[in-house]
Short mmCIF file of C-alpha atoms in Angstrom, two decimals:
data_model
loop_
_atom_site.label_atom_id
_atom_site.label_comp_id
_atom_site.label_asym_id
_atom_site.label_seq_id
_atom_site.Cartn_x
_atom_site.Cartn_y
_atom_site.Cartn_z
CA MET A 1 -16.51 -8.12 62.15
CA ALA A 2 -14.84 -4.92 61.06
CA GLN A 3 -12.24 -5.28 58.32
CA ARG A 4 -8.79 -4.00 59.20
CA SER A 5 -7.15 -1.76 56.60
CA GLY A 6 -3.42 -1.55 55.90
CA GLN A 7 -1.21 1.21 57.21
CA GLU A 8 -3.05 4.42 56.39
CA ASP A 9 -2.74 8.05 57.36
CA PRO A 10 -5.32 8.51 60.15
CA GLU A 11 -5.66 12.24 59.45
CA ARG A 12 -7.51 11.56 56.20
CA TYR A 13 -10.31 10.14 58.36
CA LEU A 14 -10.37 13.21 60.60
CA PHE A 15 -9.53 16.38 58.69
CA VAL A 16 -11.15 18.06 55.66
CA ASP A 17 -9.01 19.78 53.04
CA ARG A 18 -10.62 23.24 53.17
CA ALA A 19 -8.60 24.40 50.13
CA VAL A 20 -10.50 21.89 48.00
CA VAL A 21 -13.85 22.69 49.59
CA CYS A 22 -13.45 26.46 49.18
CA ASN A 23 -12.60 26.30 45.48
CA PRO A 24 -13.73 29.64 43.87
CA ALA A 25 -14.71 27.83 40.66
CA THR A 26 -17.08 25.56 42.58
CA GLN A 27 -18.62 28.56 44.32
CA ALA A 28 -19.15 30.36 41.00
CA ASP A 29 -20.75 27.27 39.45
CA TRP A 30 -23.13 26.91 42.42
CA THR A 31 -24.16 30.58 42.16
CA ALA A 32 -24.74 30.42 38.40
CA LYS A 33 -26.85 27.27 38.49
CA LYS A 34 -29.06 28.33 41.44
CA LEU A 35 -28.85 24.84 42.87
CA VAL A 36 -31.53 23.57 45.27
CA TRP A 37 -32.62 20.24 46.74
CA ILE A 38 -35.71 18.43 45.44
CA PRO A 39 -37.28 15.14 46.62
CA SER A 40 -35.98 11.94 45.02
CA GLU A 41 -37.39 8.43 45.38
CA ARG A 42 -33.95 6.91 44.84
CA HIS A 43 -31.71 9.27 46.82
CA GLY A 44 -34.11 10.98 49.23
CA PHE A 45 -33.05 14.33 47.79
CA GLU A 46 -31.07 15.37 44.73
CA ALA A 47 -29.55 18.57 43.39
CA ALA A 48 -31.32 20.54 40.68
CA SER A 49 -31.28 23.98 39.05
CA ILE A 50 -34.36 26.19 38.91
CA ARG A 51 -35.24 26.98 35.27
CA GLU A 52 -38.78 28.35 35.26
CA GLU A 53 -41.47 29.31 37.75
CA HIS A 54 -45.19 28.87 37.12
CA GLY A 55 -47.15 29.92 40.19
CA ASP A 56 -46.73 27.22 42.82
CA GLU A 57 -44.88 24.95 40.38
CA VAL A 58 -41.23 25.15 39.36
CA VAL A 59 -39.40 23.61 36.41
CA VAL A 60 -36.02 22.24 37.49
CA GLU A 61 -33.12 20.61 35.70
CA LEU A 62 -31.56 17.67 37.52
CA ALA A 63 -27.83 18.09 38.11
CA GLU A 64 -27.16 14.37 37.65
CA ASN A 65 -28.58 13.87 34.15
CA SER A 66 -29.91 17.30 32.98
CA LYS A 67 -33.46 15.96 32.81
CA LYS A 68 -36.24 18.44 33.56
CA ALA A 69 -38.99 17.94 36.10
CA MET A 70 -41.90 19.88 37.58
CA VAL A 71 -42.00 20.18 41.36
CA ASN A 72 -44.03 22.13 43.89
CA LYS A 73 -42.31 25.11 45.49
CA ASP A 74 -43.10 23.72 48.94
CA ASP A 75 -41.02 20.62 48.15
CA ILE A 76 -37.88 22.61 47.33
CA GLN A 77 -35.21 22.99 50.01
CA LYS A 78 -32.38 25.50 49.85
CA MET A 79 -28.82 24.31 49.28
CA ASN A 80 -25.86 25.61 51.24
CA PRO A 81 -22.92 27.26 49.44
CA PRO A 82 -19.96 24.94 48.65
CA LYS A 83 -17.89 26.46 51.48
CA PHE A 84 -20.11 24.49 53.89
CA SER A 85 -19.30 21.17 52.20
CA LYS A 86 -18.40 18.48 54.76
CA VAL A 87 -18.81 20.99 57.59
CA GLU A 88 -17.80 19.55 60.97
CA ASP A 89 -20.71 21.07 62.91
CA MET A 90 -24.06 21.14 61.13
CA ALA A 91 -25.23 23.91 63.46
CA GLU A 92 -23.06 26.18 61.28
CA LEU A 93 -25.11 25.51 58.13
CA THR A 94 -26.80 28.59 56.70
CA CYS A 95 -29.67 26.44 55.41
CA LEU A 96 -30.43 23.96 58.17
CA ASN A 97 -32.94 21.61 56.56
CA GLU A 98 -33.40 17.87 56.17
CA ALA A 99 -31.82 17.67 52.73
CA SER A 100 -28.72 19.61 53.75
CA VAL A 101 -28.22 17.59 56.93
CA LEU A 102 -28.52 14.26 55.09
CA HIS A 103 -26.22 15.45 52.30
CA ASN A 104 -23.55 16.62 54.73
CA LEU A 105 -23.61 13.35 56.67
CA LYS A 106 -23.44 11.32 53.46
CA ASP A 107 -20.71 13.50 51.96
CA ARG A 108 -18.56 13.18 55.08
CA TYR A 109 -19.24 9.45 55.39
CA TYR A 110 -18.16 8.71 51.81
CA SER A 111 -14.97 10.67 52.52
CA GLY A 112 -14.22 8.47 55.52
CA LEU A 113 -15.33 11.10 58.07
CA ILE A 114 -17.68 9.14 60.31
CA TYR A 115 -17.98 11.73 63.11
CA THR A 116 -20.02 14.94 62.70
CA TYR A 117 -21.23 17.43 65.29
CA SER A 118 -24.77 18.74 65.37
CA GLY A 119 -24.66 21.41 68.03
CA LEU A 120 -24.15 19.64 71.37
CA PHE A 121 -24.55 16.22 69.76
CA CYS A 122 -21.98 14.07 68.00
CA VAL A 123 -23.35 11.90 65.19
CA VAL A 124 -21.40 8.79 64.22
CA ILE A 125 -22.12 6.50 61.26
CA ASN A 126 -20.85 2.92 61.37
CA PRO A 127 -18.11 2.53 58.72
CA TYR A 128 -18.31 -1.30 58.88
CA LYS A 129 -14.53 -1.45 58.68
CA TYR A 130 -11.52 -0.66 60.82
CA LEU A 131 -10.34 2.95 60.81
CA PRO A 132 -6.92 3.93 62.23
CA ILE A 133 -8.32 6.70 64.42
CA TYR A 134 -8.29 5.09 67.87
CA SER A 135 -4.58 4.71 68.58
CA GLU A 136 -2.59 6.17 71.46
CA ASN A 137 -1.23 8.79 69.05
CA ILE A 138 -4.76 9.96 68.28
CA ILE A 139 -5.56 10.11 71.99
CA GLU A 140 -2.55 12.37 72.49
CA MET A 141 -3.74 14.60 69.62
CA TYR A 142 -6.99 15.27 71.48
CA ARG A 143 -5.62 15.45 74.99
CA GLY A 144 -5.89 18.94 76.49
CA LYS A 145 -7.69 20.33 73.43
CA LYS A 146 -11.06 22.08 73.43
CA ARG A 147 -13.80 20.62 71.28
CA HIS A 148 -13.63 23.31 68.59
CA GLU A 149 -9.86 22.92 68.24
CA MET A 150 -10.04 19.40 66.81
CA PRO A 151 -12.19 17.47 64.31
CA PRO A 152 -15.26 15.62 65.62
CA HIS A 153 -14.37 12.44 67.51
CA ILE A 154 -15.47 10.42 70.53
CA TYR A 155 -12.15 11.41 72.11
CA ALA A 156 -13.11 15.09 71.88
CA ILE A 157 -16.33 14.29 73.76
CA SER A 158 -14.38 12.37 76.39
CA GLU A 159 -11.84 15.19 76.80
CA SER A 160 -14.65 17.72 77.16
CA ALA A 161 -16.34 15.60 79.85
CA TYR A 162 -13.05 15.27 81.71
CA ARG A 163 -12.58 19.06 81.68
CA CYS A 164 -16.12 19.55 82.99
CA MET A 165 -15.48 17.05 85.77
CA LEU A 166 -12.40 18.94 86.94
CA GLN A 167 -14.37 22.20 86.91
CA GLY A 168 -17.28 20.75 88.87
CA LYS A 169 -19.63 20.99 85.90
CA SER A 170 -21.97 18.37 84.48
CA GLN A 171 -20.10 15.74 82.49
CA LEU A 172 -23.13 13.68 81.51
CA VAL A 173 -22.68 11.85 78.21
CA MET A 174 -25.51 9.79 76.72
CA VAL A 175 -25.18 7.35 73.84
CA TYR A 176 -28.26 6.97 71.64
CA PRO A 177 -27.70 3.82 69.56
CA SER A 178 -29.48 3.13 66.29
CA LEU A 179 -30.19 -0.34 64.97
CA TYR A 180 -26.87 -0.52 63.11
CA CYS A 181 -24.65 1.43 65.49
CA ASN A 182 -22.21 -0.39 67.78
CA HIS A 183 -22.77 1.81 70.83
CA GLN A 184 -20.83 -0.55 73.11
CA CYS A 185 -17.73 0.02 70.99
CA HIS A 186 -18.01 3.79 71.35
CA CYS A 187 -18.65 3.55 75.08
CA THR A 188 -15.42 1.57 75.30
CA LYS A 189 -13.51 4.17 73.26
CA TYR A 190 -14.94 6.93 75.43
CA ALA A 191 -13.89 5.15 78.63
CA HIS A 192 -10.45 4.37 77.21
CA MET A 193 -9.70 8.04 76.58
CA PHE A 194 -11.07 8.96 80.00
CA ALA A 195 -8.98 6.32 81.77
CA THR A 196 -5.72 7.51 80.19
CA GLN A 197 -5.95 10.90 81.87
CA GLY A 198 -3.36 11.51 84.57
CA ASN A 199 -4.67 10.93 88.11
CA CYS A 200 -8.06 10.25 86.54
CA MET A 201 -9.33 7.95 89.27
CA ASN A 202 -8.31 10.34 92.05
CA ASP A 203 -9.95 13.23 90.18
CA LEU A 204 -13.08 11.15 89.75
CA ILE A 205 -13.23 10.28 93.45
CA GLN A 206 -12.70 13.90 94.48
CA SER A 207 -15.31 15.16 92.03
CA THR A 208 -17.94 13.02 93.76
CA GLY A 209 -17.13 14.55 97.12
CA THR A 210 -15.16 11.58 98.45
CA ARG A 211 -11.63 12.03 99.77
CA LYS A 212 -8.90 9.52 100.37
CA SER A 213 -8.32 9.06 104.09
CA LYS A 214 -4.77 9.40 105.30
CA PRO A 215 -3.39 6.60 107.48
CA THR A 216 -3.19 7.49 111.16
#
């Protein structure tokens, strides 16, 4: 069962402080060190700096402990600049590779940001605890907003589907559960947001081509 936290500011689980992410000092450090991603048995991938190149082999210095290692050039993956840290939509990444995608998801998750867009998809990672981001106040924050105007959330997906329904467009939403993802919970949250829309049931009936009959 999910653990319920005390009274917390829900916005810390939704918004990223871009002033911290876009720190000029961090950008300068990234540029100077020529950071890249290399394979790691423990982490999947880890950050390292390129020190020397010898044909198809490269000498790197691990960012975590300054140890040096020899890796093949084909195993190196480019790292995105710090300004893309915790990016809300991974389709915006300059270097769209496996290491960068995994790092962004992990970085956001450890910051309490469980929702991340990947183009048309919304990726959610189970926090295994209660987060204060499903209240009526949060629903009102997302109501009437376009997807790009708010942080990633199941409510943004629901609002987008509702808009499409009113415009006669496809509002198909599919949930792809993993082994550890509570997809039933998110289907419930999706339906909850949808059901709170004004005249939702009448809009839904009309969108399917059915009309209420007037009494004679």
